[in-house]
């Protein structure tokens, strides 16, 4: 894959930027559960694992994608 065409080639001035505040409520089953606040959009989302947290933040920054809000 060409570095110039990679969507993970940072920094990209056209890519959205985001500020996230992560609040870990519990650490169970070797992972985190809690809330993430997307500061620019003033949205609060719950996550059930560290992997889900990363996925939510990645979706928030991806161009043309909506964040999927999971049931609490």
PDB file of C-alpha atoms in Angstrom:
ATOM      1  CA  UNK A   1       0.000   0.000   0.000  1.00  0.00           C
ATOM      2  CA  UNK A   2       1.284   3.409  -0.955  1.00  0.00           C
ATOM      3  CA  UNK A   3       1.929   5.637   2.074  1.00  0.00           C
ATOM      4  CA  UNK A   4       0.324   8.620   0.355  1.00  0.00           C
ATOM      5  CA  UNK A   5      -2.963   6.762  -0.157  1.00  0.00           C
ATOM      6  CA  UNK A   6      -3.181   5.256   3.311  1.00  0.00           C
ATOM      7  CA  UNK A   7      -6.044   6.571   5.441  1.00  0.00           C
ATOM      8  CA  UNK A   8      -3.793   6.098   8.464  1.00  0.00           C
ATOM      9  CA  UNK A   9      -1.098   8.443   7.162  1.00  0.00           C
ATOM     10  CA  UNK A  10      -1.131  11.130   9.876  1.00  0.00           C
ATOM     11  CA  UNK A  11      -1.271  14.055  10.052  1.00  0.00           C
ATOM     12  CA  UNK A  12      -3.845  14.751   7.368  1.00  0.00           C
ATOM     13  CA  UNK A  13      -5.033  18.379   7.375  1.00  0.00           C
ATOM     14  CA  UNK A  14      -8.364  17.381   5.796  1.00  0.00           C
ATOM     15  CA  UNK A  15      -9.066  14.709   8.394  1.00  0.00           C
ATOM     16  CA  UNK A  16     -11.332  15.658  11.291  1.00  0.00           C
ATOM     17  CA  UNK A  17      -9.706  16.151  14.644  1.00  0.00           C
ATOM     18  CA  UNK A  18     -11.252  15.192  17.928  1.00  0.00           C
ATOM     19  CA  UNK A  19     -10.890  15.704  21.634  1.00  0.00           C
ATOM     20  CA  UNK A  20     -12.115  12.831  23.764  1.00  0.00           C
ATOM     21  CA  UNK A  21     -12.501  12.607  27.523  1.00  0.00           C
ATOM     22  CA  UNK A  22     -12.503   9.006  28.747  1.00  0.00           C
ATOM     23  CA  UNK A  23     -14.099   8.128  32.075  1.00  0.00           C
ATOM     24  CA  UNK A  24     -13.429   4.560  33.159  1.00  0.00           C
ATOM     25  CA  UNK A  25     -16.175   3.416  35.547  1.00  0.00           C
ATOM     26  CA  UNK A  26     -15.135  -0.216  35.951  1.00  0.00           C
ATOM     27  CA  UNK A  27     -12.288  -2.504  35.099  1.00  0.00           C
ATOM     28  CA  UNK A  28     -13.789  -5.982  34.812  1.00  0.00           C
ATOM     29  CA  UNK A  29     -12.874  -9.061  32.784  1.00  0.00           C
ATOM     30  CA  UNK A  30      -9.470  -7.545  31.999  1.00  0.00           C
ATOM     31  CA  UNK A  31     -10.896  -4.553  30.133  1.00  0.00           C
ATOM     32  CA  UNK A  32     -12.473  -1.141  30.731  1.00  0.00           C
ATOM     33  CA  UNK A  33     -16.111  -0.099  30.856  1.00  0.00           C
ATOM     34  CA  UNK A  34     -17.165   3.519  31.012  1.00  0.00           C
ATOM     35  CA  UNK A  35     -18.005   6.652  29.053  1.00  0.00           C
ATOM     36  CA  UNK A  36     -16.264   8.660  26.390  1.00  0.00           C
ATOM     37  CA  UNK A  37     -17.136  12.306  25.779  1.00  0.00           C
ATOM     38  CA  UNK A  38     -16.545  13.699  22.294  1.00  0.00           C
ATOM     39  CA  UNK A  39     -15.856  17.328  23.221  1.00  0.00           C
ATOM     40  CA  UNK A  40     -16.368  18.967  19.812  1.00  0.00           C
ATOM     41  CA  UNK A  41     -19.790  17.371  19.296  1.00  0.00           C
ATOM     42  CA  UNK A  42     -20.815  17.332  22.976  1.00  0.00           C
ATOM     43  CA  UNK A  43     -21.775  13.638  22.720  1.00  0.00           C
ATOM     44  CA  UNK A  44     -21.443  11.065  25.479  1.00  0.00           C
ATOM     45  CA  UNK A  45     -21.145   7.410  24.519  1.00  0.00           C
ATOM     46  CA  UNK A  46     -20.840   4.300  26.677  1.00  0.00           C
ATOM     47  CA  UNK A  47     -18.317   1.582  25.908  1.00  0.00           C
ATOM     48  CA  UNK A  48     -18.061  -1.991  27.202  1.00  0.00           C
ATOM     49  CA  UNK A  49     -14.452  -2.743  26.312  1.00  0.00           C
ATOM     50  CA  UNK A  50     -11.220  -0.985  25.443  1.00  0.00           C
ATOM     51  CA  UNK A  51     -11.567  -2.255  21.879  1.00  0.00           C
ATOM     52  CA  UNK A  52     -15.054  -0.768  21.619  1.00  0.00           C
ATOM     53  CA  UNK A  53     -13.679   2.544  22.953  1.00  0.00           C
ATOM     54  CA  UNK A  54     -11.049   2.641  20.200  1.00  0.00           C
ATOM     55  CA  UNK A  55     -13.669   1.732  17.569  1.00  0.00           C
ATOM     56  CA  UNK A  56     -16.002   4.535  18.731  1.00  0.00           C
ATOM     57  CA  UNK A  57     -13.228   7.128  18.572  1.00  0.00           C
ATOM     58  CA  UNK A  58     -12.093   5.885  15.163  1.00  0.00           C
ATOM     59  CA  UNK A  59     -15.645   6.079  13.793  1.00  0.00           C
ATOM     60  CA  UNK A  60     -16.025   9.593  15.189  1.00  0.00           C
ATOM     61  CA  UNK A  61     -12.963  10.743  13.265  1.00  0.00           C
ATOM     62  CA  UNK A  62     -13.642   8.822  10.050  1.00  0.00           C
ATOM     63  CA  UNK A  63     -14.945  10.943   7.252  1.00  0.00           C
ATOM     64  CA  UNK A  64     -18.550  10.341   6.239  1.00  0.00           C
ATOM     65  CA  UNK A  65     -19.422   7.953   9.062  1.00  0.00           C
ATOM     66  CA  UNK A  66     -21.890   8.379  11.881  1.00  0.00           C
ATOM     67  CA  UNK A  67     -21.188   7.207  15.394  1.00  0.00           C
ATOM     68  CA  UNK A  68     -23.225   4.187  16.416  1.00  0.00           C
ATOM     69  CA  UNK A  69     -24.586   4.796  19.901  1.00  0.00           C
ATOM     70  CA  UNK A  70     -24.834   1.489  21.744  1.00  0.00           C
ATOM     71  CA  UNK A  71     -27.577   0.606  24.192  1.00  0.00           C
ATOM     72  CA  UNK A  72     -26.653   1.277  27.788  1.00  0.00           C
TER      73      UNK A  72
END
